[in-house]
Amino acid sequence: MGTDFVVLSLVPLAIGILVCVSCALLGNFLVLRRQSLIGDAVSHVVLPGIVGAFIVTGTVAAGAMLLGAGIAAVLAVLLIEIVRRVGRVEPGAAMGVVFTTFFAAGVLLLEQSDTSSVHLDVEHALYGNLESLIWLAGSAGWAALLDPAALAALPPQLPRLALVTFAVVLFLLVFWKELVIGTFDATFAESVGARPGPVSFALIVMVAVAAVAAFDAVGSIIVIAMFICPPASARLMTDRLVPQLAWSVVFAVVSAIAGYVLAGYGPLWLGAAYSVSAAGMIATVAGLILALACLAGPRRFGTRTAARRRRPPPRRASHHQSSISNSLQV
Amino acid sequence: MSTPTLIADNGRTLGESHPDSPLAVNGLTVSYGEKPVLFSIDFVVPKGAMVAIVGPNGAGKSTLIKAALGIVPRIAGEVTVFGAPYEKARHRIAYVPQRASVDWDFPATVRDVVLMGLYREIGFLRFAGRRHRERALACLERVGMAAFADRQIGQLSGGQQQRVFLARALAQEADLYVMDEPFAGVDAATERAIIAVLKELNGAGKTIVCVHHDLATVPDYFDHVLLVNVRKIADGPVATTFTSHNLQATYGGRLAAAHVEEVAVGREAAGEGR
């Protein structure tokens, strides 16, 4: 049992957790900036870049993939601007058209190219391939974790995602004040020289890096759930930013573990013969957590409007009333 | 449409002509798309003045201060702050945006928001310490909001939110305070509290510039006024500039003549010797 777990499940589980945590951390700022769909957009747009990079280089090396994804993202931004100006449509429509077109082009490229030698096909692009990231060298069981030769044979996605998660944490620590000020009040941020423009751009770049790194594990569709569900659930748990980030990490880890276990064993418990997609189940669990947070999260019961109406702070009660009626008139 | 001129007096630069002015603007022009929002605004804020920027909706009042502070791009014009380019004098300005421009549902406490005013002081790669927290609390004390330091900002009334913004500006310890509609949608108690703090700052030699929408309080609150409607209509001391003639020119037919007579500086008001 232990050996089976180490060979088959340890690495996919670790990768799933890293993907969920890195995406969730960045997702907090996407949700607060009301840019949740940026994660969606980025993950769609990078697909033709990833496929294109494979076609050109013949490998699924991380550097080539990131470069391809970056080129695709720049092209997409240019195209959105062109569609918006020439087509005279609103920005949302221009984005919608460009993202879906890019994604469709990526799928077409995938179908037309010979990618049978690597894990790169349409199914993979849709729901990733977490289950296949097994660690054959781990056959010694837990002892393999201390064996340098076995460690060297770890799937490369694991160290890559560990690095990306580390980079995300570092990014948040280094630019914390700038991210917070720019998210809350961009005009004030500009006035004090907190450079909200470059910081938001850096945030989007980090989102793209996380999305590309997550591609192997969860594909480019389900990753959206990883960006949005844990932070959105966490937002319903607290009114402070740092606790919100902590909650989002907890929800991300729970989604990854519960989703992976349920996908692997759930159908067997129910009498089905095959397990289901781990990435799909992780996203489903993340969605269920969000539903639960909506129904029962502390903020559901109103820490603001309801509280203000029901029990105004005793000392300033009359003042409160007048200010509310005042603001209604204006 | 002629291009705005950028020539400063006698070949001197704007900063050389007005080395003491907290904010000097020459030929400021801003446009969103093809529509000019502001056209060739020249304006020099006198040191120690309390200035109201007044004009109808859509006249470009907010845009004027945002463009002057480099928050929105200008297509022409020159700006100096205390005789220096804006970037070099940024630390001497505290800017207070419109309260409605931010999402008050943001997960932050009152103290967190005031700490943002200490952004430059805390410095890159550092976090707020006890000293900064105490400073923030002292600023909240000055606007009567210390009791709310740990409250989530969404739980505050509009007036309380505006006071938090003022506390954040106080934390910046600036020499020039630029405020966008600080009295919009606030209760009477907050309005009194804010004007008291502004007059106190002004008494300590600080310069205040406010976009202001309530014509009736202009003569009480301010000593200088800039009337603007895409172009500058007039600027100068309230006593001589805030006249019914200038207000009619600023608002066109949008302001009832009777109202103008009521608020403008009349013969009696001018004689008060402000």
Coordinates of C-alpha atoms in Angstrom, one line a residue:
Chain A
M1 CA 0.0 0.0 0.0
G2 CA 2.7 2.5 1.0
T3 CA 4.8 1.7 -2.1
D4 CA 1.7 1.9 -4.3
F5 CA 0.9 5.3 -2.9
V6 CA 4.4 6.6 -3.3
V7 CA 4.6 5.4 -6.9
L8 CA 1.2 6.3 -8.1
S9 CA -0.3 9.0 -5.9
L10 CA 2.4 10.9 -4.0
V11 CA 3.7 13.0 -7.0
P12 CA 0.3 13.7 -8.6
L13 CA -1.0 14.8 -5.2
A14 CA 2.0 17.0 -4.5
I15 CA 1.7 18.5 -8.0
G16 CA -2.1 19.0 -7.5
I17 CA -1.5 20.9 -4.3
L18 CA 1.2 23.1 -5.7
V19 CA -0.9 24.0 -8.7
C20 CA -3.9 24.8 -6.5
V21 CA -1.9 26.8 -4.0
S22 CA 0.0 28.9 -6.6
C23 CA -3.1 29.7 -8.6
A24 CA -5.2 30.4 -5.5
L25 CA -2.6 32.9 -4.1
L26 CA -2.6 34.9 -7.3
G27 CA -6.4 34.5 -7.7
N28 CA -7.0 36.5 -4.5
F29 CA -5.9 39.6 -6.3
L30 CA -7.7 38.7 -9.5
V31 CA -11.0 38.3 -7.5
L32 CA -10.5 41.6 -5.6
R33 CA -9.6 43.5 -8.8
R34 CA -12.8 42.0 -10.5
Q35 CA -10.5 40.5 -13.1
S36 CA -11.4 36.9 -12.5
L37 CA -11.8 36.3 -16.2
I38 CA -8.2 37.3 -16.8
G39 CA -7.2 33.9 -15.5
D40 CA -9.7 32.3 -17.9
A41 CA -8.4 34.5 -20.8
V42 CA -4.8 33.8 -20.1
S43 CA -5.3 30.1 -19.9
H44 CA -7.1 30.1 -23.2
V45 CA -4.7 32.3 -25.0
V46 CA -1.6 30.4 -24.1
L47 CA -2.7 27.1 -25.6
P48 CA -1.7 27.9 -29.2
G49 CA 1.6 29.2 -27.8
I50 CA 2.3 26.0 -25.9
V51 CA 1.4 23.8 -28.9
G52 CA 3.4 26.1 -31.3
A53 CA 6.4 25.9 -29.1
F54 CA 6.2 22.1 -29.1
I55 CA 5.9 22.0 -32.9
V56 CA 8.9 24.3 -33.3
T57 CA 11.2 22.7 -30.7
G58 CA 9.8 19.2 -30.6
T59 CA 10.0 19.1 -26.8
V60 CA 7.7 20.1 -23.9
A61 CA 10.6 21.9 -22.1
A62 CA 9.3 24.6 -19.7
G63 CA 11.3 27.5 -21.2
A64 CA 10.1 26.9 -24.8
M65 CA 6.5 26.6 -23.6
L66 CA 6.7 29.8 -21.6
L67 CA 8.2 31.7 -24.5
G68 CA 5.5 30.4 -26.8
A69 CA 2.8 31.2 -24.3
G70 CA 4.2 34.7 -23.9
I71 CA 4.3 35.3 -27.7
A72 CA 0.7 34.1 -27.9
A73 CA -0.4 36.4 -25.1
V74 CA 1.2 39.5 -26.8
L75 CA -0.4 38.6 -30.1
A76 CA -3.7 38.2 -28.3
V77 CA -3.5 41.6 -26.7
L78 CA -2.6 43.2 -30.0
L79 CA -5.5 41.4 -31.7
I80 CA -8.0 42.5 -29.1
E81 CA -6.9 46.1 -29.6
I82 CA -7.3 45.7 -33.4
V83 CA -10.7 44.1 -33.1
R84 CA -11.9 46.7 -30.7
R85 CA -10.7 49.7 -32.9
V86 CA -11.6 48.3 -36.3
G87 CA -14.7 46.4 -35.3
R88 CA -15.8 49.2 -32.9
V89 CA -17.1 46.7 -30.4
E90 CA -16.9 47.0 -26.7
P91 CA -13.7 45.5 -25.0
G92 CA -15.5 42.6 -23.5
A93 CA -16.7 41.4 -26.9
A94 CA -13.3 41.9 -28.4
M95 CA -11.7 39.8 -25.7
G96 CA -14.3 37.1 -25.9
V97 CA -13.8 36.7 -29.6
V98 CA -10.0 36.7 -29.5
F99 CA -9.7 34.2 -26.5
T100 CA -12.0 31.7 -28.0
T101 CA -10.4 32.0 -31.4
F102 CA -6.9 31.5 -29.9
F103 CA -8.1 28.5 -28.0
A104 CA -9.8 27.0 -31.0
A105 CA -6.6 27.5 -33.0
G106 CA -4.7 25.8 -30.3
V107 CA -7.0 22.8 -30.5
L108 CA -6.8 22.6 -34.3
L109 CA -3.0 22.8 -34.1
L110 CA -3.0 20.0 -31.6
E111 CA -5.1 17.8 -33.8
Q112 CA -3.0 18.4 -36.9
S113 CA 0.4 17.9 -35.3
D114 CA 2.0 14.7 -34.4
T115 CA 2.2 14.8 -30.7
S116 CA 1.8 11.1 -30.0
S117 CA 5.3 10.9 -28.5
V118 CA 4.4 13.3 -25.6
H119 CA 1.5 13.9 -23.4
L120 CA 0.1 16.7 -25.6
D121 CA -3.3 16.1 -27.1
V122 CA -6.7 17.6 -27.1
E123 CA -7.8 15.7 -24.0
H124 CA -4.7 16.7 -22.2
A125 CA -5.4 20.4 -23.1
L126 CA -8.9 20.1 -21.7
Y127 CA -8.4 18.3 -18.4
G128 CA -4.8 17.8 -17.9
N129 CA -3.0 14.6 -17.0
L130 CA -2.4 14.6 -13.3
E131 CA -2.8 10.8 -13.0
S132 CA 0.0 10.0 -15.4
L133 CA 2.6 12.0 -13.5
I134 CA 3.7 8.9 -11.6
W135 CA 7.0 8.2 -10.0
L136 CA 8.2 4.8 -11.2
A137 CA 11.5 5.2 -9.4
G138 CA 9.6 5.4 -6.1
S139 CA 9.1 1.7 -6.0
A140 CA 11.2 1.5 -2.9
G141 CA 8.3 3.1 -1.0
W142 CA 8.9 6.0 1.3
A143 CA 12.6 5.2 1.5
A144 CA 12.8 6.5 -2.1
L145 CA 12.4 10.0 -0.8
L146 CA 15.9 9.7 0.6
D147 CA 17.4 8.1 -2.5
P148 CA 19.2 10.6 -4.8
A149 CA 18.9 8.4 -7.8
A150 CA 15.1 8.0 -7.3
L151 CA 14.7 11.7 -6.6
A152 CA 16.5 12.5 -9.9
A153 CA 13.8 10.5 -11.7
L154 CA 10.9 12.5 -10.3
P155 CA 8.6 13.9 -13.0
P156 CA 10.1 17.3 -14.0
Q157 CA 6.7 18.9 -13.5
L158 CA 7.1 18.6 -9.7
P159 CA 10.3 20.7 -9.3
R160 CA 9.0 23.1 -12.0
L161 CA 5.8 23.7 -10.0
A162 CA 7.6 23.9 -6.7
L163 CA 9.7 26.7 -8.3
V164 CA 6.7 28.5 -9.7
T165 CA 4.9 28.3 -6.3
F166 CA 8.1 29.7 -4.7
A167 CA 8.2 32.5 -7.3
V168 CA 4.5 33.3 -6.6
V169 CA 5.1 33.6 -2.9
L170 CA 8.2 35.7 -3.5
F171 CA 6.3 38.0 -5.9
L172 CA 3.5 38.5 -3.3
L173 CA 6.0 39.2 -0.5
V174 CA 8.1 41.6 -2.5
F175 CA 5.3 43.6 -4.1
W176 CA 2.8 43.2 -1.2
K177 CA 2.2 46.9 -0.5
E178 CA 2.1 47.8 -4.2
L179 CA -0.4 45.0 -4.9
V180 CA -2.6 46.0 -2.0
I181 CA -2.6 49.7 -2.6
G182 CA -3.0 49.3 -6.4
T183 CA -5.9 46.9 -6.0
F184 CA -7.7 49.0 -3.5
D185 CA -7.1 52.4 -4.9
A186 CA -5.2 52.6 -8.2
T187 CA -5.4 56.4 -8.6
F188 CA -3.9 56.9 -5.1
A189 CA -1.3 54.3 -5.8
E190 CA -0.3 56.3 -8.9
S191 CA -0.1 59.5 -6.8
V192 CA 2.3 58.0 -4.3
G193 CA 4.5 56.3 -6.9
A194 CA 3.4 52.7 -6.1
R195 CA 3.3 52.1 -9.9
P196 CA 0.0 50.3 -10.2
G197 CA 0.4 49.9 -14.0
P198 CA 3.6 47.9 -14.0
V199 CA 2.4 46.0 -10.9
S200 CA -0.8 44.9 -12.5
F201 CA 1.1 43.8 -15.6
A202 CA 3.5 41.8 -13.4
L203 CA 0.5 40.2 -11.8
I204 CA -0.9 39.1 -15.2
V205 CA 2.6 37.8 -16.2
M206 CA 2.6 35.7 -12.9
V207 CA -0.9 34.4 -13.7
A208 CA 0.4 33.4 -17.2
V209 CA 3.4 31.6 -15.7
A210 CA 1.2 29.8 -13.2
A211 CA -1.3 28.8 -15.9
V212 CA 1.5 27.5 -18.2
A213 CA 3.1 25.6 -15.3
A214 CA -0.3 24.1 -14.4
F215 CA -1.0 23.1 -17.9
D216 CA 0.6 19.6 -17.5
A217 CA -1.3 18.9 -14.4
V218 CA -4.8 20.2 -15.0
G219 CA -5.0 21.4 -18.6
S220 CA -6.0 24.9 -19.6
I221 CA -9.7 24.9 -18.8
I222 CA -9.9 23.6 -15.3
V223 CA -7.1 25.8 -14.2
I224 CA -9.6 28.7 -14.1
A225 CA -11.4 27.0 -11.2
M226 CA -8.1 26.9 -9.4
F227 CA -7.6 30.7 -9.8
I228 CA -11.1 31.6 -8.8
C229 CA -12.9 29.1 -6.5
P230 CA -10.5 29.1 -3.5
P231 CA -10.1 32.9 -3.3
A232 CA -13.8 33.5 -3.9
S233 CA -14.7 31.0 -1.1
A234 CA -12.0 32.6 1.1
R235 CA -13.5 36.1 0.5
L236 CA -16.7 34.8 2.1
M237 CA -14.9 33.7 5.2
T238 CA -13.2 36.9 6.4
D239 CA -12.9 40.7 6.0
R240 CA -9.2 40.8 6.3
L241 CA -6.8 40.3 3.5
V242 CA -4.1 38.2 5.1
P243 CA -6.6 35.8 6.6
Q244 CA -8.3 35.7 3.2
L245 CA -5.1 34.5 1.6
A246 CA -4.7 31.9 4.3
W247 CA -8.2 30.6 3.8
S248 CA -7.7 30.4 0.1
V249 CA -4.6 28.3 0.6
V250 CA -6.5 26.0 3.0
F251 CA -9.3 25.6 0.5
A252 CA -6.8 25.0 -2.4
V253 CA -5.1 22.2 -0.4
V254 CA -8.4 20.6 0.6
S255 CA -9.6 20.8 -3.0
A256 CA -6.5 19.1 -4.3
I257 CA -6.4 16.3 -1.8
A258 CA -10.1 15.6 -1.7
G259 CA -10.5 15.9 -5.4
Y260 CA -7.6 13.6 -6.1
V261 CA -8.8 11.0 -3.7
L262 CA -12.4 11.1 -4.8
A263 CA -11.4 10.9 -8.4
G264 CA -9.2 7.9 -7.8
Y265 CA -11.4 5.9 -5.3
G266 CA -14.8 7.5 -5.4
P267 CA -16.1 5.7 -8.5
L268 CA -14.7 2.4 -7.1
W269 CA -16.6 3.0 -3.8
L270 CA -19.7 3.5 -5.9
G271 CA -19.1 0.3 -7.8
A272 CA -17.9 1.8 -11.1
A273 CA -14.9 0.2 -12.8
Y274 CA -12.8 3.3 -13.7
S275 CA -11.6 6.3 -11.9
V276 CA -12.5 9.8 -13.2
S277 CA -10.4 12.8 -14.2
A278 CA -8.5 14.0 -11.1
A279 CA -8.4 17.6 -12.4
G280 CA -12.1 17.6 -13.0
M281 CA -12.8 16.3 -9.6
I282 CA -10.5 18.9 -8.0
A283 CA -12.3 21.7 -9.7
T284 CA -15.7 20.1 -8.7
V285 CA -14.6 20.0 -5.1
A286 CA -13.4 23.6 -5.3
G287 CA -16.8 24.5 -6.7
L288 CA -18.6 22.7 -3.9
I289 CA -16.5 24.5 -1.3
L290 CA -17.5 27.7 -2.9
A291 CA -21.1 26.7 -2.7
L292 CA -20.8 25.8 1.0
A293 CA -19.0 29.1 1.7
C294 CA -21.9 30.9 -0.1
L295 CA -24.4 29.2 2.1
A296 CA -22.6 29.2 5.4
G297 CA -19.6 31.5 5.2
P298 CA -19.5 34.1 8.1
R299 CA -19.9 37.0 5.7
R300 CA -23.1 35.4 4.4
F301 CA -24.8 36.6 7.6
G302 CA -23.8 40.1 6.9
T303 CA -20.9 41.8 8.6
R304 CA -21.9 45.1 7.1
T305 CA -25.3 46.2 5.8
A306 CA -27.3 43.9 7.9
A307 CA -25.2 44.5 11.0
R308 CA -25.5 48.3 10.5
R309 CA -29.3 48.1 10.2
R310 CA -29.8 45.6 13.0
R311 CA -27.5 46.9 15.7
P312 CA -25.9 50.3 15.1
P313 CA -22.9 50.9 17.5
P314 CA -24.6 52.4 20.6
R315 CA -22.5 55.5 21.0
R316 CA -22.8 56.8 17.4
A317 CA -26.3 55.5 16.6
S318 CA -27.9 58.8 15.8
H319 CA -25.0 59.9 13.7
H320 CA -25.2 56.7 11.7
Q321 CA -28.8 57.2 10.9
S322 CA -28.3 60.7 9.7
S323 CA -25.4 59.8 7.6
I324 CA -27.2 57.0 5.9
S325 CA -30.2 59.2 5.1
N326 CA -27.9 61.9 4.0
S327 CA -26.1 59.7 1.5
L328 CA -29.4 58.4 0.2
Q329 CA -30.4 61.9 -0.7
V330 CA -27.2 62.8 -2.5
Chain B
M1 CA -8.4 73.9 -33.4
S2 CA -5.1 75.7 -32.6
T3 CA -2.4 73.9 -30.7
P4 CA -1.9 75.1 -27.1
T5 CA 1.2 77.2 -26.6
L6 CA 3.8 76.0 -24.1
I7 CA 5.8 79.2 -23.8
A8 CA 6.4 80.3 -20.3
D9 CA 6.9 84.0 -19.3
N10 CA 10.0 85.7 -20.7
G11 CA 11.6 82.5 -21.9
R12 CA 11.9 81.2 -18.3
T13 CA 10.6 77.7 -17.5
L14 CA 7.4 77.3 -15.5
G15 CA 9.4 76.2 -12.5
E16 CA 11.6 79.2 -12.6
S17 CA 8.7 81.6 -13.0
H18 CA 6.8 80.1 -10.0
P19 CA 9.4 78.5 -7.7
D20 CA 7.2 78.9 -4.6
S21 CA 3.9 77.8 -6.1
P22 CA 2.8 74.4 -4.7
L23 CA 1.2 73.7 -8.1
A24 CA 1.7 75.5 -11.4
V25 CA 0.0 74.4 -14.6
N26 CA 0.6 75.8 -18.0
G27 CA -1.3 74.9 -21.2
L28 CA -2.7 71.7 -19.7
T29 CA -4.8 69.9 -22.3
V30 CA -6.4 66.5 -21.8
S31 CA -8.6 64.5 -24.2
Y32 CA -10.4 61.2 -23.9
G33 CA -10.5 59.9 -27.4
E34 CA -11.3 62.8 -29.8
K35 CA -13.2 64.9 -27.3
P36 CA -11.1 67.5 -25.4
V37 CA -11.9 67.3 -21.7
L38 CA -9.6 70.2 -20.7
F39 CA -8.2 72.8 -23.1
S40 CA -5.1 74.8 -22.4
I41 CA -5.6 75.5 -18.7
D42 CA -3.1 77.9 -17.1
F43 CA -3.3 78.0 -13.3
V44 CA -0.9 78.9 -10.5
V45 CA -1.9 77.9 -6.9
P46 CA -0.6 80.5 -4.5
K47 CA 1.4 79.1 -1.5
G48 CA -0.7 78.7 1.6
A49 CA -4.0 79.2 -0.3
M50 CA -7.2 77.3 0.1
V51 CA -8.4 76.7 -3.4
A52 CA -11.8 75.5 -4.7
I53 CA -12.0 74.1 -8.2
V54 CA -15.6 74.8 -9.3
G55 CA -17.5 74.0 -12.5
P56 CA -20.5 72.0 -13.8
N57 CA -20.6 68.2 -14.1
G58 CA -18.3 67.1 -16.9
A59 CA -16.3 70.3 -16.8
G60 CA -13.1 68.3 -16.2
K61 CA -12.5 69.3 -12.6
S62 CA -11.4 65.8 -11.5
T63 CA -9.5 65.3 -14.7
L64 CA -7.7 68.6 -14.1
I65 CA -6.2 67.5 -10.8
K66 CA -5.5 63.9 -12.0
A67 CA -3.7 65.3 -15.1
A68 CA -1.8 67.8 -12.9
L69 CA -0.6 64.9 -10.7
G70 CA 0.3 62.6 -13.6
I71 CA -2.5 60.1 -12.9
V72 CA -4.1 60.6 -16.3
P73 CA -2.0 61.4 -19.3
R74 CA -2.1 64.9 -20.7
I75 CA -1.6 65.6 -24.4
A76 CA 0.0 69.0 -23.8
G77 CA 1.0 71.2 -20.9
E78 CA 3.6 71.6 -18.2
V79 CA 3.2 71.1 -14.5
T80 CA 5.5 72.0 -11.7
V81 CA 5.1 71.2 -8.0
F82 CA 7.0 73.6 -5.7
G83 CA 9.0 74.6 -8.8
A84 CA 10.1 71.1 -9.5
P85 CA 8.8 68.4 -11.9
Y86 CA 6.0 66.4 -10.4
E87 CA 8.1 63.2 -10.1
K88 CA 10.7 64.9 -7.9
A89 CA 8.1 66.5 -5.6
R90 CA 5.7 63.7 -5.3
H91 CA 6.3 63.2 -1.6
R92 CA 5.1 66.7 -0.9
I93 CA 1.6 66.1 -2.2
A94 CA -1.2 64.1 -0.6
Y95 CA -4.0 63.3 -3.1
V96 CA -7.4 62.2 -1.9
P97 CA -9.5 60.6 -4.7
Q98 CA -13.3 60.6 -4.8
R99 CA -14.7 58.3 -2.2
A100 CA -16.8 56.6 -4.8
S101 CA -13.8 55.7 -6.9
V102 CA -12.8 52.7 -4.7
D103 CA -14.5 49.5 -3.7
W104 CA -15.2 49.8 0.0
D105 CA -16.0 46.1 0.2
F106 CA -12.2 45.5 0.0
P107 CA -11.0 43.3 2.9
A108 CA -9.1 45.9 4.9
T109 CA -9.5 47.7 8.2
V110 CA -9.6 51.5 8.7
R111 CA -6.0 51.3 10.0
D112 CA -4.9 49.3 6.9
V113 CA -6.2 52.1 4.7
V114 CA -4.5 54.9 6.7
L115 CA -1.2 52.9 6.6
M116 CA -1.3 53.2 2.8
G117 CA -0.5 56.9 3.4
L118 CA 2.8 55.8 4.9
Y119 CA 3.7 53.9 1.7
R120 CA 6.8 55.9 0.9
E121 CA 7.9 56.2 4.4
I122 CA 7.7 52.4 5.1
G123 CA 9.8 51.8 2.0
F124 CA 10.3 49.0 -0.5
L125 CA 10.5 45.5 0.8
R126 CA 9.4 46.5 4.3
F127 CA 6.2 46.1 6.2
A128 CA 4.4 48.5 8.6
G129 CA 5.8 48.3 12.1
R130 CA 4.5 49.4 15.5
R131 CA 5.7 53.0 14.9
H132 CA 3.7 53.2 11.7
R133 CA 0.6 51.8 13.3
E134 CA 0.8 54.4 16.0
R135 CA 1.2 57.1 13.4
A136 CA -1.9 55.8 11.7
L137 CA -3.8 55.9 14.9
A138 CA -2.8 59.5 15.6
C139 CA -4.0 60.5 12.2
L140 CA -7.4 58.8 12.8
E141 CA -7.5 60.6 16.1
R142 CA -7.4 63.9 14.3
V143 CA -10.4 63.1 12.2
G144 CA -12.3 61.5 15.1
M145 CA -12.1 58.0 13.8
A146 CA -9.6 56.4 16.3
A147 CA -12.4 54.2 17.8
F148 CA -13.0 52.6 14.3
A149 CA -9.3 51.6 13.7
D150 CA -10.0 47.9 13.5
R151 CA -13.4 48.2 11.8
Q152 CA -13.7 46.8 8.2
I153 CA -14.0 49.8 5.9
G154 CA -17.3 48.5 4.3
Q155 CA -19.0 48.9 7.7
L156 CA -18.5 52.7 7.7
S157 CA -20.9 55.4 6.6
G158 CA -20.0 57.5 3.7
G159 CA -18.9 60.4 5.9
Q160 CA -16.7 58.1 8.0
Q161 CA -15.1 56.7 4.8
Q162 CA -14.3 60.2 3.7
R163 CA -12.7 60.9 7.1
V164 CA -10.6 57.7 6.7
F165 CA -9.4 59.1 3.3
L166 CA -8.5 62.4 5.0
A167 CA -6.6 60.5 7.7
R168 CA -4.6 58.7 5.0
A169 CA -3.7 62.0 3.5
L170 CA -2.7 63.3 6.9
A171 CA -0.3 60.4 7.3
Q172 CA 1.5 61.5 4.2
E173 CA 2.6 64.7 6.0
A174 CA 2.4 66.6 2.8
D175 CA 2.7 70.3 2.0
L176 CA 0.0 70.3 -0.7
Y177 CA -3.3 68.5 -0.2
V178 CA -5.3 67.8 -3.4
M179 CA -8.8 66.5 -2.7
D180 CA -11.5 65.4 -5.1
E181 CA -14.9 66.3 -3.8
P182 CA -14.2 65.7 -0.1
F183 CA -17.6 66.9 0.9
A184 CA -19.6 64.8 -1.6
G185 CA -22.3 62.7 0.1
V186 CA -21.1 63.2 3.7
D187 CA -23.2 64.1 6.7
A188 CA -23.1 67.5 8.3
A189 CA -20.9 66.4 11.3
T190 CA -18.3 65.0 8.9
E191 CA -18.4 68.1 6.8
R192 CA -17.7 70.2 9.9
A193 CA -14.9 67.8 11.0
I194 CA -13.2 67.8 7.6
I195 CA -13.3 71.6 7.2
A196 CA -11.9 72.0 10.7
V197 CA -9.0 69.7 9.8
L198 CA -8.4 71.5 6.5
K199 CA -8.4 74.9 8.2
E200 CA -6.0 73.7 10.8
L201 CA -3.7 72.4 8.0
N202 CA -4.1 75.7 6.2
G203 CA -3.3 77.6 9.4
A204 CA 0.0 75.5 9.6
G205 CA 1.0 76.8 6.2
K206 CA -0.2 73.9 4.1
T207 CA -1.9 74.5 0.7
I208 CA -5.3 72.9 0.0
V209 CA -6.8 72.4 -3.4
C210 CA -10.3 70.9 -3.5
V211 CA -12.7 70.0 -6.3
H212 CA -15.9 71.4 -4.8
H213 CA -19.5 71.0 -5.9
D214 CA -21.4 73.0 -3.3
L215 CA -21.4 76.6 -4.5
A216 CA -23.1 77.9 -1.3
T217 CA -20.1 77.0 0.9
V218 CA -17.3 78.3 -1.4
P219 CA -17.0 81.7 0.2
D220 CA -17.0 80.2 3.7
Y221 CA -14.5 77.4 3.1
F222 CA -12.1 78.8 0.5
D223 CA -10.1 81.9 -0.2
H224 CA -9.2 81.2 -3.8
V225 CA -11.3 79.8 -6.6
L226 CA -10.7 78.4 -10.1
L227 CA -13.8 78.3 -12.3
V228 CA -13.4 75.8 -15.1
N229 CA -15.6 74.4 -17.8
V230 CA -13.2 72.6 -20.2
R231 CA -11.4 75.9 -20.4
K232 CA -10.5 78.2 -17.6
I233 CA -13.2 80.8 -17.0
A234 CA -11.5 82.7 -14.2
D235 CA -9.3 82.3 -11.2
G236 CA -8.3 84.4 -8.2
P237 CA -9.4 85.4 -4.7
V238 CA -12.9 84.4 -3.9
A239 CA -13.9 87.9 -3.0
T240 CA -13.2 89.2 -6.5
T241 CA -13.6 86.1 -8.7
F242 CA -16.6 84.2 -7.3
T243 CA -19.0 86.6 -8.9
S244 CA -22.4 86.0 -10.5
H245 CA -20.9 87.1 -13.8
N246 CA -18.2 84.5 -13.7
L247 CA -20.6 81.8 -12.4
Q248 CA -23.0 82.5 -15.3
A249 CA -20.0 82.2 -17.7
T250 CA -19.0 78.9 -16.1
Y251 CA -22.4 77.2 -15.8
G252 CA -24.0 78.8 -18.9
G253 CA -27.7 78.4 -18.6
R254 CA -27.5 75.5 -16.3
L255 CA -27.7 77.5 -13.1
A256 CA -30.8 79.5 -12.3
A257 CA -30.0 83.2 -12.1
A258 CA -31.6 83.5 -8.7
H259 CA -29.3 80.8 -7.3
V260 CA -26.2 82.5 -8.7
E261 CA -27.2 85.8 -7.0
E262 CA -27.7 83.9 -3.8
V263 CA -24.3 82.1 -3.7
A264 CA -22.0 84.6 -5.5
V265 CA -20.0 87.1 -3.7
G266 CA -22.3 90.1 -3.7
R267 CA -21.5 93.6 -2.6
E268 CA -22.1 92.8 1.0
A269 CA -20.1 89.6 1.0
A270 CA -17.2 91.3 -0.7
G271 CA -17.3 94.0 1.9
E272 CA -16.8 91.4 4.6
G273 CA -13.1 91.7 4.0
R274 CA -12.2 88.0 3.8

